[in-house]
Amino acid sequence: MKKYISLIAILLLSTAGLFAQSIYDIRNAIDFFESNKMQRGEYRNTLTEDDIDGSPFLDDEFINGTVYTYQKIQFNDIPLRYNIFNDEMEFQTPDNKILAIAAPEIVEKAVVGENIISNIPYKIGNKIKRGYFILLTEGNVNLYARPEVRYQKPKEAAPYKDPEPAKFVERPHSYYLRLNEEAAVKVESKKDLRNFFSDHQNQVEDFIKENKVKPGKEDKLIELVKYYNSL
């Protein structure tokens, strides 16, 4: 009986520890504005949007969202929008100034509308960088979408062709997989998928064949990652 009581006590303490780890210090928008005001320095804006067709944003409008930091601070009711081209999370101050979050490396995630936008490390060749990604599904392996926007320079008039203004051109999302806390890796081929899920390679290969999973098909990738996380 004593053994059972001890086991229950350990389980309760473990559960309490998990809840404690997930607790955030909740703060309001004013605290967020003040902290960024002190840290921001010069706002870096690669291109102005004047006279450029298209949009560099995931959503043109600011949406009240929530910012979570790795220091377990939660800021509520922040007007946010994600600038895909600059890879910056922008916010609007009470006096309508548009700024970028001063220290993006401390941001764990931002919840903007229906999107959870995480700031995570990812691999480019042999280098590790950080950036914002849209979380699609999570578990031992997380799946992310990386939105892409390309800037196209203006084109001068040519024989039989009118001039074209500069514009932002939306590109297809790229997709990344992340195992636990490791850097996310880009998925570009079925071979990438097989190599990533090497511990259950046969099962994953069967699932890919049966469900016609392709690296560029978001819904199929979500199904695959959910299946893998269930194994």
PDB file of C-alpha atoms in Angstrom:
ATOM      1  CA  MET A   1       0.000   0.000   0.000  1.00  0.00           C
ATOM      2  CA  LYS A   2       2.831   2.366   0.898  1.00  0.00           C
ATOM      3  CA  LYS A   3       4.402   1.697  -2.515  1.00  0.00           C
ATOM      4  CA  TYR A   4       1.167   2.718  -4.248  1.00  0.00           C
ATOM      5  CA  ILE A   5       0.909   5.893  -2.168  1.00  0.00           C
ATOM      6  CA  SER A   6       4.521   6.780  -2.958  1.00  0.00           C
ATOM      7  CA  LEU A   7       3.938   6.184  -6.674  1.00  0.00           C
ATOM      8  CA  ILE A   8       0.850   8.400  -6.655  1.00  0.00           C
ATOM      9  CA  ALA A   9       2.774  11.132  -4.844  1.00  0.00           C
ATOM     10  CA  ILE A  10       5.566  10.991  -7.447  1.00  0.00           C
ATOM     11  CA  LEU A  11       3.064  11.184 -10.290  1.00  0.00           C
ATOM     12  CA  LEU A  12       1.299  14.150  -8.692  1.00  0.00           C
ATOM     13  CA  LEU A  13       4.584  15.990  -8.174  1.00  0.00           C
ATOM     14  CA  SER A  14       5.625  15.272 -11.762  1.00  0.00           C
ATOM     15  CA  THR A  15       2.286  16.551 -13.066  1.00  0.00           C
ATOM     16  CA  ALA A  16       2.561  19.674 -10.922  1.00  0.00           C
ATOM     17  CA  GLY A  17       6.034  20.268 -12.331  1.00  0.00           C
ATOM     18  CA  LEU A  18       4.719  20.051 -15.887  1.00  0.00           C
ATOM     19  CA  PHE A  19       1.983  22.570 -15.135  1.00  0.00           C
ATOM     20  CA  ALA A  20       4.498  24.873 -13.458  1.00  0.00           C
ATOM     21  CA  GLN A  21       6.699  24.806 -16.555  1.00  0.00           C
ATOM     22  CA  SER A  22       3.803  25.899 -18.748  1.00  0.00           C
ATOM     23  CA  ILE A  23       2.826  28.901 -16.614  1.00  0.00           C
ATOM     24  CA  TYR A  24       3.593  32.284 -18.166  1.00  0.00           C
ATOM     25  CA  ASP A  25       3.936  35.651 -16.473  1.00  0.00           C
ATOM     26  CA  ILE A  26       1.037  37.441 -18.172  1.00  0.00           C
ATOM     27  CA  ARG A  27       1.586  41.101 -19.038  1.00  0.00           C
ATOM     28  CA  ASN A  28      -0.338  43.639 -21.074  1.00  0.00           C
ATOM     29  CA  ALA A  29       0.336  45.570 -24.245  1.00  0.00           C
ATOM     30  CA  ILE A  30       1.742  48.623 -22.449  1.00  0.00           C
ATOM     31  CA  ASP A  31       4.543  46.514 -20.914  1.00  0.00           C
ATOM     32  CA  PHE A  32       5.286  45.104 -24.365  1.00  0.00           C
ATOM     33  CA  PHE A  33       5.465  48.552 -25.991  1.00  0.00           C
ATOM     34  CA  GLU A  34       7.723  49.880 -23.238  1.00  0.00           C
ATOM     35  CA  SER A  35      10.137  46.930 -23.420  1.00  0.00           C
ATOM     36  CA  ASN A  36      10.454  47.276 -27.202  1.00  0.00           C
ATOM     37  CA  LYS A  37      10.739  51.044 -26.950  1.00  0.00           C
ATOM     38  CA  MET A  38      13.848  50.661 -24.803  1.00  0.00           C
ATOM     39  CA  GLN A  39      15.464  47.970 -26.951  1.00  0.00           C
ATOM     40  CA  ARG A  40      14.499  48.586 -30.548  1.00  0.00           C
ATOM     41  CA  GLY A  41      17.206  50.977 -31.784  1.00  0.00           C
ATOM     42  CA  GLU A  42      16.652  51.872 -35.419  1.00  0.00           C
ATOM     43  CA  TYR A  43      13.792  50.070 -37.098  1.00  0.00           C
ATOM     44  CA  ARG A  44      15.163  48.068 -40.011  1.00  0.00           C
ATOM     45  CA  ASN A  45      12.957  48.255 -43.087  1.00  0.00           C
ATOM     46  CA  THR A  46      14.507  46.753 -46.209  1.00  0.00           C
ATOM     47  CA  LEU A  47      11.958  48.151 -48.630  1.00  0.00           C
ATOM     48  CA  THR A  48       9.093  50.577 -48.370  1.00  0.00           C
ATOM     49  CA  GLU A  49       5.767  49.385 -49.713  1.00  0.00           C
ATOM     50  CA  ASP A  50       5.021  52.636 -51.565  1.00  0.00           C
ATOM     51  CA  ASP A  51       4.465  52.140 -55.302  1.00  0.00           C
ATOM     52  CA  ILE A  52       5.036  48.387 -55.058  1.00  0.00           C
ATOM     53  CA  ASP A  53       2.271  46.047 -56.184  1.00  0.00           C
ATOM     54  CA  GLY A  54       1.403  43.007 -54.126  1.00  0.00           C
ATOM     55  CA  SER A  55       2.072  42.581 -50.431  1.00  0.00           C
ATOM     56  CA  PRO A  56       5.028  41.503 -48.278  1.00  0.00           C
ATOM     57  CA  PHE A  57       2.705  40.513 -45.413  1.00  0.00           C
ATOM     58  CA  LEU A  58       0.990  37.308 -44.385  1.00  0.00           C
ATOM     59  CA  ASP A  59      -1.997  39.554 -43.657  1.00  0.00           C
ATOM     60  CA  ASP A  60      -2.020  43.263 -44.525  1.00  0.00           C
ATOM     61  CA  GLU A  61      -4.069  44.212 -41.473  1.00  0.00           C
ATOM     62  CA  PHE A  62      -2.859  44.241 -37.895  1.00  0.00           C
ATOM     63  CA  ILE A  63      -4.622  41.642 -35.762  1.00  0.00           C
ATOM     64  CA  ASN A  64      -4.618  41.675 -31.976  1.00  0.00           C
ATOM     65  CA  GLY A  65      -2.488  38.722 -30.953  1.00  0.00           C
ATOM     66  CA  THR A  66      -0.364  37.262 -28.189  1.00  0.00           C
ATOM     67  CA  VAL A  67       3.425  37.097 -27.945  1.00  0.00           C
ATOM     68  CA  TYR A  68       5.096  34.351 -25.873  1.00  0.00           C
ATOM     69  CA  THR A  69       8.793  34.628 -24.986  1.00  0.00           C
ATOM     70  CA  TYR A  70      11.325  31.962 -24.049  1.00  0.00           C
ATOM     71  CA  GLN A  71      11.548  33.746 -20.675  1.00  0.00           C
ATOM     72  CA  LYS A  72       7.932  32.597 -20.061  1.00  0.00           C
ATOM     73  CA  ILE A  73       6.387  36.028 -20.441  1.00  0.00           C
ATOM     74  CA  GLN A  74       3.062  36.328 -22.250  1.00  0.00           C
ATOM     75  CA  PHE A  75       2.021  39.674 -23.757  1.00  0.00           C
ATOM     76  CA  ASN A  76      -1.665  39.956 -24.665  1.00  0.00           C
ATOM     77  CA  ASP A  77      -3.617  42.162 -27.073  1.00  0.00           C
ATOM     78  CA  ILE A  78      -0.708  43.273 -29.271  1.00  0.00           C
ATOM     79  CA  PRO A  79      -1.616  44.494 -32.805  1.00  0.00           C
ATOM     80  CA  LEU A  80       0.584  42.176 -34.898  1.00  0.00           C
ATOM     81  CA  ARG A  81       1.326  41.275 -38.499  1.00  0.00           C
ATOM     82  CA  TYR A  82       4.055  39.142 -40.033  1.00  0.00           C
ATOM     83  CA  ASN A  83       6.275  40.735 -42.681  1.00  0.00           C
ATOM     84  CA  ILE A  84       7.274  37.749 -44.799  1.00  0.00           C
ATOM     85  CA  PHE A  85       9.789  39.623 -46.946  1.00  0.00           C
ATOM     86  CA  ASN A  86      11.718  41.062 -43.988  1.00  0.00           C
ATOM     87  CA  ASP A  87      11.040  37.993 -41.800  1.00  0.00           C
ATOM     88  CA  GLU A  88       9.949  40.300 -38.983  1.00  0.00           C
ATOM     89  CA  MET A  89       7.012  40.380 -36.616  1.00  0.00           C
ATOM     90  CA  GLU A  90       5.669  43.919 -36.746  1.00  0.00           C
ATOM     91  CA  PHE A  91       3.452  45.607 -34.202  1.00  0.00           C
ATOM     92  CA  GLN A  92       1.509  48.863 -34.113  1.00  0.00           C
ATOM     93  CA  THR A  93       1.902  51.255 -31.191  1.00  0.00           C
ATOM     94  CA  PRO A  94      -0.960  53.288 -29.661  1.00  0.00           C
ATOM     95  CA  ASP A  95       0.251  56.321 -31.672  1.00  0.00           C
ATOM     96  CA  ASN A  96       0.118  54.230 -34.907  1.00  0.00           C
ATOM     97  CA  LYS A  97       3.859  53.782 -35.368  1.00  0.00           C
ATOM     98  CA  ILE A  98       4.836  50.520 -37.043  1.00  0.00           C
ATOM     99  CA  LEU A  99       7.844  48.785 -35.490  1.00  0.00           C
ATOM    100  CA  ALA A 100       9.412  45.332 -35.508  1.00  0.00           C
ATOM    101  CA  ILE A 101       9.935  43.279 -32.364  1.00  0.00           C
ATOM    102  CA  ALA A 102      13.279  44.418 -31.009  1.00  0.00           C
ATOM    103  CA  ALA A 103      14.808  41.070 -30.068  1.00  0.00           C
ATOM    104  CA  PRO A 104      13.144  38.337 -32.149  1.00  0.00           C
ATOM    105  CA  GLU A 105      15.458  35.679 -30.702  1.00  0.00           C
ATOM    106  CA  ILE A 106      13.568  35.863 -27.381  1.00  0.00           C
ATOM    107  CA  VAL A 107      10.212  35.208 -29.069  1.00  0.00           C
ATOM    108  CA  GLU A 108       8.995  31.640 -28.690  1.00  0.00           C
ATOM    109  CA  LYS A 109       5.828  32.189 -30.722  1.00  0.00           C
ATOM    110  CA  ALA A 110       3.172  34.707 -31.655  1.00  0.00           C
ATOM    111  CA  VAL A 111      -0.481  33.749 -31.987  1.00  0.00           C
ATOM    112  CA  VAL A 112      -1.999  35.944 -34.700  1.00  0.00           C
ATOM    113  CA  GLY A 113      -5.562  35.092 -35.668  1.00  0.00           C
ATOM    114  CA  GLU A 114      -5.645  31.372 -36.465  1.00  0.00           C
ATOM    115  CA  ASN A 115      -1.886  31.169 -37.023  1.00  0.00           C
ATOM    116  CA  ILE A 116       0.771  30.134 -34.513  1.00  0.00           C
ATOM    117  CA  ILE A 117       3.993  31.697 -35.777  1.00  0.00           C
ATOM    118  CA  SER A 118       7.071  30.231 -34.083  1.00  0.00           C
ATOM    119  CA  ASN A 119      10.578  31.663 -34.031  1.00  0.00           C
ATOM    120  CA  ILE A 120      12.912  28.672 -34.342  1.00  0.00           C
ATOM    121  CA  PRO A 121      16.389  27.644 -35.512  1.00  0.00           C
ATOM    122  CA  TYR A 122      16.616  26.074 -38.974  1.00  0.00           C
ATOM    123  CA  LYS A 123      19.325  24.709 -41.236  1.00  0.00           C
ATOM    124  CA  ILE A 124      20.567  26.317 -44.430  1.00  0.00           C
ATOM    125  CA  GLY A 125      23.377  24.153 -45.746  1.00  0.00           C
ATOM    126  CA  ASN A 126      25.887  23.892 -42.913  1.00  0.00           C
ATOM    127  CA  LYS A 127      24.624  27.025 -41.166  1.00  0.00           C
ATOM    128  CA  ILE A 128      21.985  27.445 -38.471  1.00  0.00           C
ATOM    129  CA  LYS A 129      19.755  30.513 -38.636  1.00  0.00           C
ATOM    130  CA  ARG A 130      16.588  31.648 -36.869  1.00  0.00           C
ATOM    131  CA  GLY A 131      13.331  32.699 -38.441  1.00  0.00           C
ATOM    132  CA  TYR A 132       9.561  32.737 -38.240  1.00  0.00           C
ATOM    133  CA  PHE A 133       7.548  29.699 -39.326  1.00  0.00           C
ATOM    134  CA  ILE A 134       3.850  28.844 -39.276  1.00  0.00           C
ATOM    135  CA  LEU A 135       3.225  25.823 -37.060  1.00  0.00           C
ATOM    136  CA  LEU A 136       1.030  23.270 -38.862  1.00  0.00           C
ATOM    137  CA  THR A 137       1.066  20.319 -36.455  1.00  0.00           C
ATOM    138  CA  GLU A 138       3.102  19.421 -33.385  1.00  0.00           C
ATOM    139  CA  GLY A 139       4.331  16.436 -31.398  1.00  0.00           C
ATOM    140  CA  ASN A 140       7.750  14.801 -31.117  1.00  0.00           C
ATOM    141  CA  VAL A 141       8.132  16.107 -34.663  1.00  0.00           C
ATOM    142  CA  ASN A 142       6.697  19.499 -35.601  1.00  0.00           C
ATOM    143  CA  LEU A 143       5.773  20.494 -39.136  1.00  0.00           C
ATOM    144  CA  TYR A 144       6.162  24.116 -40.221  1.00  0.00           C
ATOM    145  CA  ALA A 145       5.368  26.163 -43.297  1.00  0.00           C
ATOM    146  CA  ARG A 146       7.775  28.888 -44.344  1.00  0.00           C
ATOM    147  CA  PRO A 147       5.955  31.575 -46.393  1.00  0.00           C
ATOM    148  CA  GLU A 148       8.012  33.185 -49.149  1.00  0.00           C
ATOM    149  CA  VAL A 149       7.662  36.490 -50.994  1.00  0.00           C
ATOM    150  CA  ARG A 150       9.994  37.592 -53.770  1.00  0.00           C
ATOM    151  CA  TYR A 151      10.661  41.217 -54.710  1.00  0.00           C
ATOM    152  CA  GLN A 152      10.546  41.839 -58.454  1.00  0.00           C
ATOM    153  CA  LYS A 153      12.181  45.000 -59.706  1.00  0.00           C
ATOM    154  CA  PRO A 154      10.270  47.341 -62.023  1.00  0.00           C
ATOM    155  CA  LYS A 155      10.615  46.688 -65.741  1.00  0.00           C
ATOM    156  CA  GLU A 156      10.975  49.431 -68.295  1.00  0.00           C
ATOM    157  CA  ALA A 157       8.840  49.601 -71.404  1.00  0.00           C
ATOM    158  CA  ALA A 158      10.043  47.531 -74.346  1.00  0.00           C
ATOM    159  CA  PRO A 159       8.790  47.003 -77.899  1.00  0.00           C
ATOM    160  CA  TYR A 160       5.238  45.643 -77.628  1.00  0.00           C
ATOM    161  CA  LYS A 161       5.510  45.593 -73.825  1.00  0.00           C
ATOM    162  CA  ASP A 162       4.222  48.105 -71.296  1.00  0.00           C
ATOM    163  CA  PRO A 163       6.358  49.035 -68.285  1.00  0.00           C
ATOM    164  CA  GLU A 164       5.755  46.982 -65.136  1.00  0.00           C
ATOM    165  CA  PRO A 165       5.908  48.386 -61.608  1.00  0.00           C
ATOM    166  CA  ALA A 166       7.926  46.788 -58.841  1.00  0.00           C
ATOM    167  CA  LYS A 167       5.974  44.118 -57.034  1.00  0.00           C
ATOM    168  CA  PHE A 168       6.015  41.515 -54.321  1.00  0.00           C
ATOM    169  CA  VAL A 169       5.345  38.066 -55.754  1.00  0.00           C
ATOM    170  CA  GLU A 170       3.997  35.380 -53.469  1.00  0.00           C
ATOM    171  CA  ARG A 171       5.825  32.075 -53.780  1.00  0.00           C
ATOM    172  CA  PRO A 172       4.696  28.587 -52.711  1.00  0.00           C
ATOM    173  CA  HIS A 173       5.374  27.774 -49.070  1.00  0.00           C
ATOM    174  CA  SER A 174       8.369  25.628 -48.253  1.00  0.00           C
ATOM    175  CA  TYR A 175       8.053  23.024 -45.506  1.00  0.00           C
ATOM    176  CA  TYR A 176      10.290  22.140 -42.579  1.00  0.00           C
ATOM    177  CA  LEU A 177      10.407  19.331 -40.030  1.00  0.00           C
ATOM    178  CA  ARG A 178      11.765  19.727 -36.526  1.00  0.00           C
ATOM    179  CA  LEU A 179      12.571  16.922 -34.099  1.00  0.00           C
ATOM    180  CA  ASN A 180      12.209  18.090 -30.485  1.00  0.00           C
ATOM    181  CA  GLU A 181      14.562  21.079 -29.960  1.00  0.00           C
ATOM    182  CA  GLU A 182      16.843  20.454 -32.948  1.00  0.00           C
ATOM    183  CA  ALA A 183      17.109  22.872 -35.861  1.00  0.00           C
ATOM    184  CA  ALA A 184      14.336  22.446 -38.427  1.00  0.00           C
ATOM    185  CA  VAL A 185      15.259  20.949 -41.795  1.00  0.00           C
ATOM    186  CA  LYS A 186      13.714  21.671 -45.170  1.00  0.00           C
ATOM    187  CA  VAL A 187      11.785  18.935 -46.962  1.00  0.00           C
ATOM    188  CA  GLU A 188      12.228  19.041 -50.734  1.00  0.00           C
ATOM    189  CA  SER A 189      11.874  15.417 -51.823  1.00  0.00           C
ATOM    190  CA  LYS A 190      10.499  12.040 -50.775  1.00  0.00           C
ATOM    191  CA  LYS A 191      14.098  11.051 -50.045  1.00  0.00           C
ATOM    192  CA  ASP A 192      14.275  13.888 -47.481  1.00  0.00           C
ATOM    193  CA  LEU A 193      11.169  12.473 -45.804  1.00  0.00           C
ATOM    194  CA  ARG A 194      12.556   8.925 -45.697  1.00  0.00           C
ATOM    195  CA  ASN A 195      15.895  10.116 -44.301  1.00  0.00           C
ATOM    196  CA  PHE A 196      14.240  12.273 -41.642  1.00  0.00           C
ATOM    197  CA  PHE A 197      11.986   9.476 -40.379  1.00  0.00           C
ATOM    198  CA  SER A 198      14.783   6.902 -40.413  1.00  0.00           C
ATOM    199  CA  ASP A 199      13.703   5.208 -37.150  1.00  0.00           C
ATOM    200  CA  HIS A 200      10.398   4.121 -38.737  1.00  0.00           C
ATOM    201  CA  GLN A 201      11.519   4.178 -42.342  1.00  0.00           C
ATOM    202  CA  ASN A 202       9.552   1.170 -43.599  1.00  0.00           C
ATOM    203  CA  GLN A 203       6.295   2.315 -42.030  1.00  0.00           C
ATOM    204  CA  VAL A 204       6.801   5.856 -43.286  1.00  0.00           C
ATOM    205  CA  GLU A 205       7.600   4.630 -46.813  1.00  0.00           C
ATOM    206  CA  ASP A 206       4.417   2.536 -46.837  1.00  0.00           C
ATOM    207  CA  PHE A 207       2.379   5.502 -45.607  1.00  0.00           C
ATOM    208  CA  ILE A 208       3.866   7.787 -48.276  1.00  0.00           C
ATOM    209  CA  LYS A 209       3.017   5.307 -51.034  1.00  0.00           C
ATOM    210  CA  GLU A 210      -0.491   4.501 -49.802  1.00  0.00           C
ATOM    211  CA  ASN A 211      -1.442   8.157 -49.204  1.00  0.00           C
ATOM    212  CA  LYS A 212       0.443   9.676 -52.145  1.00  0.00           C
ATOM    213  CA  VAL A 213       2.395  12.069 -49.924  1.00  0.00           C
ATOM    214  CA  LYS A 214       4.371  14.733 -51.785  1.00  0.00           C
ATOM    215  CA  PRO A 215       6.725  17.318 -50.225  1.00  0.00           C
ATOM    216  CA  GLY A 216       4.722  20.239 -51.646  1.00  0.00           C
ATOM    217  CA  LYS A 217       1.298  18.970 -50.512  1.00  0.00           C
ATOM    218  CA  GLU A 218       0.584  20.570 -47.139  1.00  0.00           C
ATOM    219  CA  ASP A 219      -2.423  18.442 -46.190  1.00  0.00           C
ATOM    220  CA  LYS A 220      -0.553  15.220 -46.970  1.00  0.00           C
ATOM    221  CA  LEU A 221       2.501  16.303 -44.984  1.00  0.00           C
ATOM    222  CA  ILE A 222       0.267  17.057 -42.001  1.00  0.00           C
ATOM    223  CA  GLU A 223      -1.225  13.544 -42.262  1.00  0.00           C
ATOM    224  CA  LEU A 224       2.252  12.007 -42.444  1.00  0.00           C
ATOM    225  CA  VAL A 225       3.602  13.869 -39.404  1.00  0.00           C
ATOM    226  CA  LYS A 226       0.481  13.064 -37.365  1.00  0.00           C
ATOM    227  CA  TYR A 227       0.890   9.401 -38.331  1.00  0.00           C
ATOM    228  CA  TYR A 228       4.580   9.391 -37.359  1.00  0.00           C
ATOM    229  CA  ASN A 229       3.845  11.063 -34.010  1.00  0.00           C
ATOM    230  CA  SER A 230       1.307   8.327 -33.280  1.00  0.00           C
ATOM    231  CA  LEU A 231       3.836   5.482 -33.705  1.00  0.00           C
TER     232      LEU A 231
END
